[in-house]
Amino acid sequence: ALTGCNKKEDVLVVGTNAAFPPFEYIGGASGDEIKGFDIDIVKQIAEDSGKTLKVENMKFDSLIVALNSGKIDMIAAGMTITPERQASVAFSDPYYEATQVVITQKQDDQIHSVDDLKGKHFAVQLGSTGDIMAKTFTEQVTAFNTGFEAMMELKNGKVDLVLFDSEPAANHLQKNPNLKLQKLNFDPEYYGLAVSKDNPELLKQVNASLDAMKSNGSYDALITKYMK
Ligand code: ARG
């Protein structure tokens, strides 16, 4: 009889968008490895479920389609749990609390509160919660496939600000001293891993692994490893 080692069920295919450090980014010695906080979490989930992990890098706004067409089994992409997304995918228990932040040129002194955002020109990542939120303030929203490209647009003086998630924004600013980050009073957002609504067993496994990681200290070890 055939051994089962190449069966589809033995592989956990996870989709991400590896332009979101420290959650997922391209790095490693060869410079072509996908690494990060989320990747370490899904490694553990794969191990707990006795599967081989395969990570696929794709555009952020194609992740949900890829999941629902069966191309991937799970999304691990710092994805915020929102009611709109919950209509089409099943989220795990929240594993990280974040918020949007505003990034501007360092010398820009125009933004002190959420009210000051009205009518400004925003750059955002396409399909992100920042993109959705930006549209509540203005029609001038330029969306890019990655947050990096949005930051580039700001550096080139083409937009007033970037709206992006707190940790990746802080990560980006370490290399860009001419930009500044402001935490206005935006609501908290909670990241979840997403699976198909047709896969309740996987969802159970994911939540069990997250629970175990939180109680055995390995979740905290990852926070220490990846968050500045
Ligand atoms: N948290 C935001 C959202 O869910 C942005 C996530 C971007 N993630 C990524 N891997 N590029 O919309």
Tab-separated table of C-alpha atoms and ligand atoms in Angstrom:
chain	number	residue	atom	x	y	z
A	1	ALA	CA	0.000	0.000	0.000
A	2	LEU	CA	1.009	3.571	-0.555
A	3	THR	CA	2.317	5.457	2.422
A	4	GLY	CA	0.445	8.635	3.195
A	5	CYS	CA	3.374	11.015	3.225
A	6	ASN	CA	2.418	12.928	0.129
A	7	LYS	CA	-1.258	13.116	0.803
A	8	LYS	CA	-2.759	16.604	0.755
A	9	GLU	CA	-4.025	16.149	4.329
A	10	ASP	CA	-0.463	15.870	5.599
A	11	VAL	CA	0.390	19.399	4.523
A	12	LEU	CA	-0.877	22.581	6.136
A	13	VAL	CA	-0.864	25.293	3.488
A	14	VAL	CA	-0.796	28.755	5.037
A	15	GLY	CA	-1.214	31.954	3.056
A	16	THR	CA	0.399	35.201	4.112
A	17	ASN	CA	1.573	38.548	2.773
A	18	ALA	CA	5.205	38.721	3.862
A	19	ALA	CA	5.544	42.500	3.893
A	20	PHE	CA	4.390	43.034	7.453
A	21	PRO	CA	7.322	42.806	9.869
A	22	PRO	CA	7.604	41.555	12.570
A	23	PHE	CA	4.561	39.337	11.861
A	24	GLU	CA	5.761	38.149	8.450
A	25	TYR	CA	8.655	39.252	6.311
A	26	ILE	CA	11.212	37.949	3.872
A	27	GLY	CA	14.581	37.320	5.485
A	28	GLY	CA	16.999	34.660	6.622
A	29	ALA	CA	20.500	33.975	5.421
A	30	SER	CA	19.409	33.311	1.846
A	31	GLY	CA	17.121	36.332	1.844
A	32	ASP	CA	14.192	34.379	0.496
A	33	GLU	CA	12.750	32.755	3.584
A	34	ILE	CA	9.405	33.775	5.051
A	35	LYS	CA	9.845	34.468	8.747
A	36	GLY	CA	8.118	36.190	11.641
A	37	PHE	CA	5.827	35.988	14.645
A	38	ASP	CA	2.872	34.557	12.694
A	39	ILE	CA	5.119	32.047	10.947
A	40	ASP	CA	6.433	30.721	14.269
A	41	ILE	CA	2.848	30.383	15.485
A	42	VAL	CA	1.762	28.372	12.434
A	43	LYS	CA	4.896	26.209	12.699
A	44	GLN	CA	3.682	25.205	16.140
A	45	ILE	CA	0.145	24.581	14.870
A	46	ALA	CA	1.501	22.380	12.062
A	47	GLU	CA	3.640	20.463	14.547
A	48	ASP	CA	0.714	19.986	16.954
A	49	SER	CA	-1.433	18.615	14.145
A	50	GLY	CA	1.296	16.363	12.723
A	51	LYS	CA	1.466	18.187	9.402
A	52	THR	CA	4.166	19.651	7.214
A	53	LEU	CA	3.946	23.414	6.923
A	54	LYS	CA	3.930	25.136	3.550
A	55	VAL	CA	3.775	28.947	3.534
A	56	GLU	CA	2.610	30.789	0.430
A	57	ASN	CA	3.255	34.476	-0.094
A	58	MET	CA	0.516	36.381	-1.890
A	59	LYS	CA	-1.197	39.741	-2.119
A	60	PHE	CA	-3.013	40.665	1.073
A	61	ASP	CA	-6.282	41.315	-0.708
A	62	SER	CA	-6.290	37.881	-2.378
A	63	LEU	CA	-5.913	35.846	0.843
A	64	ILE	CA	-9.619	35.398	1.586
A	65	VAL	CA	-10.357	34.342	-2.004
A	66	ALA	CA	-7.449	31.859	-1.871
A	67	LEU	CA	-8.823	30.412	1.373
A	68	ASN	CA	-12.374	30.060	0.114
A	69	SER	CA	-11.275	28.488	-3.164
A	70	GLY	CA	-9.275	25.842	-1.272
A	71	LYS	CA	-5.878	27.060	-2.513
A	72	ILE	CA	-4.744	27.520	1.091
A	73	ASP	CA	-5.938	26.022	4.397
A	74	MET	CA	-5.291	28.998	6.636
A	75	ILE	CA	-4.472	32.708	6.636
A	76	ALA	CA	-1.759	33.969	8.991
A	77	ALA	CA	-1.239	37.582	8.042
A	78	GLY	CA	-1.822	39.867	11.015
A	79	MET	CA	-5.390	39.887	9.790
A	80	THR	CA	-7.806	41.886	11.900
A	81	ILE	CA	-11.008	40.142	12.907
A	82	THR	CA	-13.850	42.218	11.433
A	83	PRO	CA	-17.577	41.462	11.078
A	84	GLU	CA	-17.300	41.842	7.272
A	85	ARG	CA	-14.544	39.207	7.084
A	86	GLN	CA	-16.346	36.979	9.582
A	87	ALA	CA	-19.156	36.738	7.052
A	88	SER	CA	-16.861	34.736	4.745
A	89	VAL	CA	-14.197	33.055	6.930
A	90	ALA	CA	-13.879	31.559	10.423
A	91	PHE	CA	-11.402	33.309	12.747
A	92	SER	CA	-9.478	31.777	15.612
A	93	ASP	CA	-9.517	33.316	19.064
A	94	PRO	CA	-7.704	36.668	18.932
A	95	TYR	CA	-3.919	36.318	19.314
A	96	TYR	CA	-2.709	39.914	19.203
A	97	GLU	CA	-4.081	43.380	19.997
A	98	ALA	CA	-3.083	46.182	17.634
A	99	THR	CA	-4.308	49.564	16.519
A	100	GLN	CA	-3.963	51.801	13.487
A	101	VAL	CA	-1.387	54.603	13.724
A	102	VAL	CA	-0.723	57.684	11.622
A	103	ILE	CA	2.669	58.130	9.975
A	104	THR	CA	3.673	61.529	8.606
A	105	GLN	CA	6.820	63.440	7.755
A	106	LYS	CA	8.628	64.294	10.986
A	107	GLN	CA	8.236	68.048	10.506
A	108	ASP	CA	4.493	67.820	9.754
A	109	ASP	CA	2.648	69.510	12.623
A	110	GLN	CA	-0.918	69.409	11.269
A	111	ILE	CA	-2.283	66.269	12.872
A	112	HIS	CA	-3.121	66.176	16.559
A	113	SER	CA	-6.426	64.349	16.631
A	114	VAL	CA	-8.666	62.164	14.507
A	115	ASP	CA	-10.568	65.312	13.399
A	116	ASP	CA	-7.425	66.609	11.681
A	117	LEU	CA	-7.509	63.622	9.305
A	118	LYS	CA	-10.525	64.884	7.352
A	119	GLY	CA	-9.673	65.719	3.754
A	120	LYS	CA	-6.042	64.598	4.025
A	121	HIS	CA	-4.465	62.451	1.319
A	122	PHE	CA	-3.825	58.919	2.627
A	123	ALA	CA	-1.642	56.057	1.414
A	124	VAL	CA	-2.636	52.595	2.666
A	125	GLN	CA	-2.280	48.877	1.983
A	126	LEU	CA	-5.007	47.647	-0.379
A	127	GLY	CA	-7.828	45.846	1.403
A	128	SER	CA	-6.437	46.481	4.892
A	129	THR	CA	-8.394	47.860	7.820
A	130	GLY	CA	-6.328	51.053	7.324
A	131	ASP	CA	-7.690	51.263	3.770
A	132	ILE	CA	-11.272	50.817	4.975
A	133	MET	CA	-10.808	53.359	7.775
A	134	ALA	CA	-9.094	55.933	5.537
A	135	LYS	CA	-12.165	56.034	3.321
A	136	THR	CA	-14.235	57.221	6.278
A	137	PHE	CA	-12.114	60.413	6.411
A	138	THR	CA	-11.548	61.296	2.771
A	139	GLU	CA	-11.926	60.212	-0.834
A	140	GLN	CA	-8.215	60.782	-1.402
A	141	VAL	CA	-6.920	57.302	-0.650
A	142	THR	CA	-4.130	55.711	-2.684
A	143	ALA	CA	-3.870	51.974	-2.024
A	144	PHE	CA	-0.763	49.819	-2.596
A	145	ASN	CA	-0.144	46.098	-2.388
A	146	THR	CA	2.215	46.577	0.558
A	147	GLY	CA	2.644	49.002	3.424
A	148	PHE	CA	6.242	49.554	2.234
A	149	GLU	CA	4.992	51.074	-1.014
A	150	ALA	CA	2.569	53.285	0.923
A	151	MET	CA	5.497	54.523	3.072
A	152	MET	CA	7.504	55.202	-0.073
A	153	GLU	CA	4.697	57.392	-1.391
A	154	LEU	CA	4.809	59.387	1.846
A	155	LYS	CA	8.616	59.710	1.723
A	156	ASN	CA	8.289	61.015	-1.834
A	157	GLY	CA	5.879	63.684	-0.618
A	158	LYS	CA	2.951	62.418	-2.705
A	159	VAL	CA	0.554	61.946	0.234
A	160	ASP	CA	0.058	63.515	3.677
A	161	LEU	CA	0.044	60.359	5.711
A	162	VAL	CA	-0.016	56.601	5.917
A	163	LEU	CA	-2.493	54.694	8.060
A	164	PHE	CA	-0.993	51.360	9.076
A	165	ASP	CA	-0.881	48.834	11.904
A	166	SER	CA	1.116	49.853	14.981
A	167	GLU	CA	3.875	47.200	15.110
A	168	PRO	CA	4.762	47.131	11.382
A	169	ALA	CA	4.666	50.950	11.368
A	170	ALA	CA	7.083	51.124	14.313
A	171	ASN	CA	9.275	48.556	12.605
A	172	HIS	CA	9.388	50.651	9.450
A	173	LEU	CA	10.199	53.849	11.332
A	174	GLN	CA	13.352	52.348	12.837
A	175	LYS	CA	14.847	52.616	9.355
A	176	ASN	CA	13.224	55.958	8.516
A	177	PRO	CA	14.141	58.658	11.025
A	178	ASN	CA	12.519	61.383	8.883
A	179	LEU	CA	9.056	59.983	9.539
A	180	LYS	CA	7.016	60.099	12.740
A	181	LEU	CA	4.327	57.903	14.196
A	182	GLN	CA	1.278	59.069	16.163
A	183	LYS	CA	-1.175	56.992	18.120
A	184	LEU	CA	-4.500	58.792	17.889
A	185	ASN	CA	-7.444	57.360	19.774
A	186	PHE	CA	-8.373	54.637	17.283
A	187	ASP	CA	-10.152	51.527	18.513
A	188	PRO	CA	-8.095	48.422	19.244
A	189	GLU	CA	-8.036	45.706	16.548
A	190	TYR	CA	-7.555	41.998	17.203
A	191	TYR	CA	-5.623	39.709	14.890
A	192	GLY	CA	-6.927	36.224	14.214
A	193	LEU	CA	-5.862	33.265	12.109
A	194	ALA	CA	-8.515	32.446	9.525
A	195	VAL	CA	-9.704	29.091	8.215
A	196	SER	CA	-12.573	28.053	5.984
A	197	LYS	CA	-16.000	27.889	7.587
A	198	ASP	CA	-16.089	24.321	6.250
A	199	ASN	CA	-13.149	23.279	8.409
A	200	PRO	CA	-14.265	23.340	12.065
A	201	GLU	CA	-11.725	20.600	13.011
A	202	LEU	CA	-8.835	22.789	11.920
A	203	LEU	CA	-10.293	25.756	13.803
A	204	LYS	CA	-10.458	23.628	16.961
A	205	GLN	CA	-6.849	22.566	16.479
A	206	VAL	CA	-5.738	26.173	15.943
A	207	ASN	CA	-7.448	27.402	19.097
A	208	ALA	CA	-6.070	24.486	21.115
A	209	SER	CA	-2.534	25.253	19.916
A	210	LEU	CA	-2.949	28.979	20.682
A	211	ASP	CA	-4.241	28.149	24.174
A	212	ALA	CA	-1.323	25.828	24.831
A	213	MET	CA	1.186	28.416	23.591
A	214	LYS	CA	-0.345	31.057	25.852
A	215	SER	CA	-0.242	28.830	28.924
A	216	ASN	CA	3.159	27.179	28.413
A	217	GLY	CA	5.083	30.426	27.915
A	218	SER	CA	5.949	29.995	24.260
A	219	TYR	CA	3.582	32.806	23.207
A	220	ASP	CA	5.366	35.221	25.571
A	221	ALA	CA	8.727	34.010	24.268
A	222	LEU	CA	7.622	34.962	20.745
A	223	ILE	CA	6.556	38.427	21.937
A	224	THR	CA	10.025	38.897	23.421
A	225	LYS	CA	11.668	37.561	20.272
A	226	TYR	CA	9.790	39.735	17.782
A	227	MET	CA	8.418	42.883	19.471
A	228	LYS	CA	10.716	45.784	20.252
B	1	ARG	N1	-4.406	44.240	10.283
B	1	ARG	C1	-4.659	44.802	8.998
B	1	ARG	C2	-5.836	44.132	8.340
B	1	ARG	O1	-6.259	43.108	8.742
B	1	ARG	C3	-3.458	44.747	8.072
B	1	ARG	C4	-2.859	43.396	7.893
B	1	ARG	C5	-1.787	43.356	6.819
B	1	ARG	N2	-1.095	42.111	6.852
B	1	ARG	C6	-0.115	41.728	6.006
B	1	ARG	N3	0.453	40.566	6.202
B	1	ARG	N4	0.264	42.498	5.048
B	1	ARG	O2	-6.375	44.612	7.399
